[in-house]
């Protein structure tokens, strides 16, 4: 089955539930057992305690696993929880982690503030390292972590080259590769198909899609499941039934929405590229983007998040620009139906590479509005740079 068909049918079983199209929502902590014997055998029940999930949340996890080509998926409270649970599932004291320099910056804080306390060492690496990742692998390297395109600057990683160099250097050892796939979603990139062991995403962004929930997922094949399942249970994470229901509703229209997000982002990127005030646009689907070749080779589409750098602008111009926009909201997160634009700092979040551009940088999350209106809004606000 193709993905668009899967998105409609995955995880649903109407005739197990009075024929209702959507799986039921269970508000349940305590699960009752009818007899003493059932209680003794609780581990073979579909659920025995709400914290571990219910048939309602399991339906969403099954749907995500299906689209990811994964054996298993677990839903966790946020994308950041997916990052920390994945890392803690495989790393222990004395281990070494290779972390991409362009990682989502709170993931950097997980490494620098949480993993350090556990005696786990992190080396940040250039996202464009490719097969040279092998030169950074040490005898105690246990995890190689990827994110592509990178946060803030959108570098496209050669995932296949990194994974194969890692596996061949690892030999008999198991070095686990983990990838944050939030930008592409499993519709436009399937990490497990590229040999990545663990695929995580912030469901808050495109799957949720309506700026009203926080969730994350971690997907993997059978081999790496016990470690992830054990860790998430021990961490006591559980997810709200209604949020999972909303995420599942978002999943049904994900493909249709992503097409519009991608078209609008490309229109905006091409418009920005023609502006004399703009030094560079960071969006891999643009022909001129340095990551375009690998993006075309590996990705099935482009989503709505892009960046751009101005040649120069004063602080006053930057704030006047933001205040002049009427359709682009100012706020964190992205992937909702509404467009957003915020200034972004880059240099402080890089240690293995150097950000050399001097002009101010911005990030746009292209929403589902008419692109002509979005461009007219940008055009009017660009007047402040005149
Ligand atoms: C937002 C984001 C996350 C974290 O997601 P939350 O659900 O907000 O915790 C992780 N990775 C990337 C790339 C993100 O943009």
mmCIF file with all atom_site columns, N, CA, C and O in Angstrom, residues 152 154 272 280-283 305-309 344 362-364:
data_model
loop_
_atom_site.group_PDB
_atom_site.id
_atom_site.type_symbol
_atom_site.label_atom_id
_atom_site.label_alt_id
_atom_site.label_comp_id
_atom_site.label_asym_id
_atom_site.label_entity_id
_atom_site.label_seq_id
_atom_site.pdbx_PDB_ins_code
_atom_site.Cartn_x
_atom_site.Cartn_y
_atom_site.Cartn_z
_atom_site.occupancy
_atom_site.B_iso_or_equiv
_atom_site.pdbx_formal_charge
_atom_site.auth_seq_id
_atom_site.auth_comp_id
_atom_site.auth_asym_id
_atom_site.auth_atom_id
_atom_site.pdbx_PDB_model_num
ATOM 1  N N  . UNK A 1 152 ? 17.884 24.981 12.211 1.00 0.00 ? 152 UNK A N  1
ATOM 2  C CA . UNK A 1 152 ? 18.292 26.368 11.950 1.00 0.00 ? 152 UNK A CA 1
ATOM 3  C C  . UNK A 1 152 ? 18.989 26.578 10.615 1.00 0.00 ? 152 UNK A C  1
ATOM 4  O O  . UNK A 1 152 ? 18.770 27.576 9.969  1.00 0.00 ? 152 UNK A O  1
ATOM 5  N N  . UNK A 1 154 ? 19.676 23.854 8.078  1.00 0.00 ? 154 UNK A N  1
ATOM 6  C CA . UNK A 1 154 ? 19.139 22.989 7.022  1.00 0.00 ? 154 UNK A CA 1
ATOM 7  C C  . UNK A 1 154 ? 20.174 22.225 6.192  1.00 0.00 ? 154 UNK A C  1
ATOM 8  O O  . UNK A 1 154 ? 19.919 21.888 5.032  1.00 0.00 ? 154 UNK A O  1
ATOM 9  N N  . UNK A 1 272 ? 12.232 34.992 -1.907 1.00 0.00 ? 272 UNK A N  1
ATOM 10 C CA . UNK A 1 272 ? 13.304 35.543 -1.062 1.00 0.00 ? 272 UNK A CA 1
ATOM 11 C C  . UNK A 1 272 ? 14.629 35.576 -1.821 1.00 0.00 ? 272 UNK A C  1
ATOM 12 O O  . UNK A 1 272 ? 15.410 36.524 -1.717 1.00 0.00 ? 272 UNK A O  1
ATOM 13 N N  . UNK A 1 280 ? 21.309 34.765 1.656  1.00 0.00 ? 280 UNK A N  1
ATOM 14 C CA . UNK A 1 280 ? 21.080 33.383 1.235  1.00 0.00 ? 280 UNK A CA 1
ATOM 15 C C  . UNK A 1 280 ? 19.804 32.821 1.847  1.00 0.00 ? 280 UNK A C  1
ATOM 16 O O  . UNK A 1 280 ? 19.363 33.248 2.907  1.00 0.00 ? 280 UNK A O  1
ATOM 17 N N  . UNK A 1 281 ? 19.244 31.861 1.110  1.00 0.00 ? 281 UNK A N  1
ATOM 18 C CA . UNK A 1 281 ? 18.038 31.181 1.565  1.00 0.00 ? 281 UNK A CA 1
ATOM 19 C C  . UNK A 1 281 ? 18.440 29.742 1.874  1.00 0.00 ? 281 UNK A C  1
ATOM 20 O O  . UNK A 1 281 ? 19.195 29.136 1.111  1.00 0.00 ? 281 UNK A O  1
ATOM 21 N N  . UNK A 1 282 ? 17.943 29.220 2.981  1.00 0.00 ? 282 UNK A N  1
ATOM 22 C CA . UNK A 1 282 ? 18.313 27.856 3.382  1.00 0.00 ? 282 UNK A CA 1
ATOM 23 C C  . UNK A 1 282 ? 17.074 26.973 3.278  1.00 0.00 ? 282 UNK A C  1
ATOM 24 O O  . UNK A 1 282 ? 16.199 26.994 4.147  1.00 0.00 ? 282 UNK A O  1
ATOM 25 N N  . UNK A 1 283 ? 16.985 26.250 2.172  1.00 0.00 ? 283 UNK A N  1
ATOM 26 C CA . UNK A 1 283 ? 15.825 25.384 1.932  1.00 0.00 ? 283 UNK A CA 1
ATOM 27 C C  . UNK A 1 283 ? 16.236 24.342 0.888  1.00 0.00 ? 283 UNK A C  1
ATOM 28 O O  . UNK A 1 283 ? 16.347 24.651 -0.302 1.00 0.00 ? 283 UNK A O  1
ATOM 29 N N  . UNK A 1 305 ? 9.356  24.345 6.380  1.00 0.00 ? 305 UNK A N  1
ATOM 30 C CA . UNK A 1 305 ? 10.268 25.107 7.236  1.00 0.00 ? 305 UNK A CA 1
ATOM 31 C C  . UNK A 1 305 ? 11.521 25.496 6.461  1.00 0.00 ? 305 UNK A C  1
ATOM 32 O O  . UNK A 1 305 ? 12.167 24.644 5.854  1.00 0.00 ? 305 UNK A O  1
ATOM 33 N N  . UNK A 1 306 ? 11.851 26.782 6.482  1.00 0.00 ? 306 UNK A N  1
ATOM 34 C CA . UNK A 1 306 ? 13.028 27.267 5.770  1.00 0.00 ? 306 UNK A CA 1
ATOM 35 C C  . UNK A 1 306 ? 13.661 28.420 6.525  1.00 0.00 ? 306 UNK A C  1
ATOM 36 O O  . UNK A 1 306 ? 13.059 28.974 7.447  1.00 0.00 ? 306 UNK A O  1
ATOM 37 N N  . UNK A 1 307 ? 14.886 28.786 6.122  1.00 0.00 ? 307 UNK A N  1
ATOM 38 C CA . UNK A 1 307 ? 15.554 29.905 6.761  1.00 0.00 ? 307 UNK A CA 1
ATOM 39 C C  . UNK A 1 307 ? 16.083 30.871 5.724  1.00 0.00 ? 307 UNK A C  1
ATOM 40 O O  . UNK A 1 307 ? 16.215 30.526 4.545  1.00 0.00 ? 307 UNK A O  1
ATOM 41 N N  . UNK A 1 308 ? 16.351 32.102 6.142  1.00 0.00 ? 308 UNK A N  1
ATOM 42 C CA . UNK A 1 308 ? 17.050 33.038 5.255  1.00 0.00 ? 308 UNK A CA 1
ATOM 43 C C  . UNK A 1 308 ? 17.901 33.994 6.073  1.00 0.00 ? 308 UNK A C  1
ATOM 44 O O  . UNK A 1 308 ? 17.649 34.224 7.252  1.00 0.00 ? 308 UNK A O  1
ATOM 45 N N  . UNK A 1 309 ? 18.945 34.495 5.399  1.00 0.00 ? 309 UNK A N  1
ATOM 46 C CA . UNK A 1 309 ? 19.887 35.400 6.047  1.00 0.00 ? 309 UNK A CA 1
ATOM 47 C C  . UNK A 1 309 ? 19.894 36.698 5.252  1.00 0.00 ? 309 UNK A C  1
ATOM 48 O O  . UNK A 1 309 ? 19.984 36.675 4.023  1.00 0.00 ? 309 UNK A O  1
ATOM 49 N N  . UNK A 1 344 ? 16.471 34.075 14.229 1.00 0.00 ? 344 UNK A N  1
ATOM 50 C CA . UNK A 1 344 ? 17.194 32.969 14.879 1.00 0.00 ? 344 UNK A CA 1
ATOM 51 C C  . UNK A 1 344 ? 18.674 33.296 15.024 1.00 0.00 ? 344 UNK A C  1
ATOM 52 O O  . UNK A 1 344 ? 19.287 33.865 14.132 1.00 0.00 ? 344 UNK A O  1
ATOM 53 N N  . UNK A 1 362 ? 16.644 34.425 9.877  1.00 0.00 ? 362 UNK A N  1
ATOM 54 C CA . UNK A 1 362 ? 15.239 34.230 10.252 1.00 0.00 ? 362 UNK A CA 1
ATOM 55 C C  . UNK A 1 362 ? 14.806 32.820 9.868  1.00 0.00 ? 362 UNK A C  1
ATOM 56 O O  . UNK A 1 362 ? 15.362 32.218 8.963  1.00 0.00 ? 362 UNK A O  1
ATOM 57 N N  . UNK A 1 363 ? 13.757 32.348 10.556 1.00 0.00 ? 363 UNK A N  1
ATOM 58 C CA . UNK A 1 363 ? 13.168 31.061 10.192 1.00 0.00 ? 363 UNK A CA 1
ATOM 59 C C  . UNK A 1 363 ? 11.689 31.270 9.892  1.00 0.00 ? 363 UNK A C  1
ATOM 60 O O  . UNK A 1 363 ? 10.993 31.973 10.637 1.00 0.00 ? 363 UNK A O  1
ATOM 61 N N  . UNK A 1 364 ? 11.257 30.672 8.792  1.00 0.00 ? 364 UNK A N  1
ATOM 62 C CA . UNK A 1 364 ? 9.851  30.756 8.405  1.00 0.00 ? 364 UNK A CA 1
ATOM 63 C C  . UNK A 1 364 ? 9.230  29.365 8.465  1.00 0.00 ? 364 UNK A C  1
ATOM 64 O O  . UNK A 1 364 ? 9.808  28.396 7.958  1.00 0.00 ? 364 UNK A O  1
#
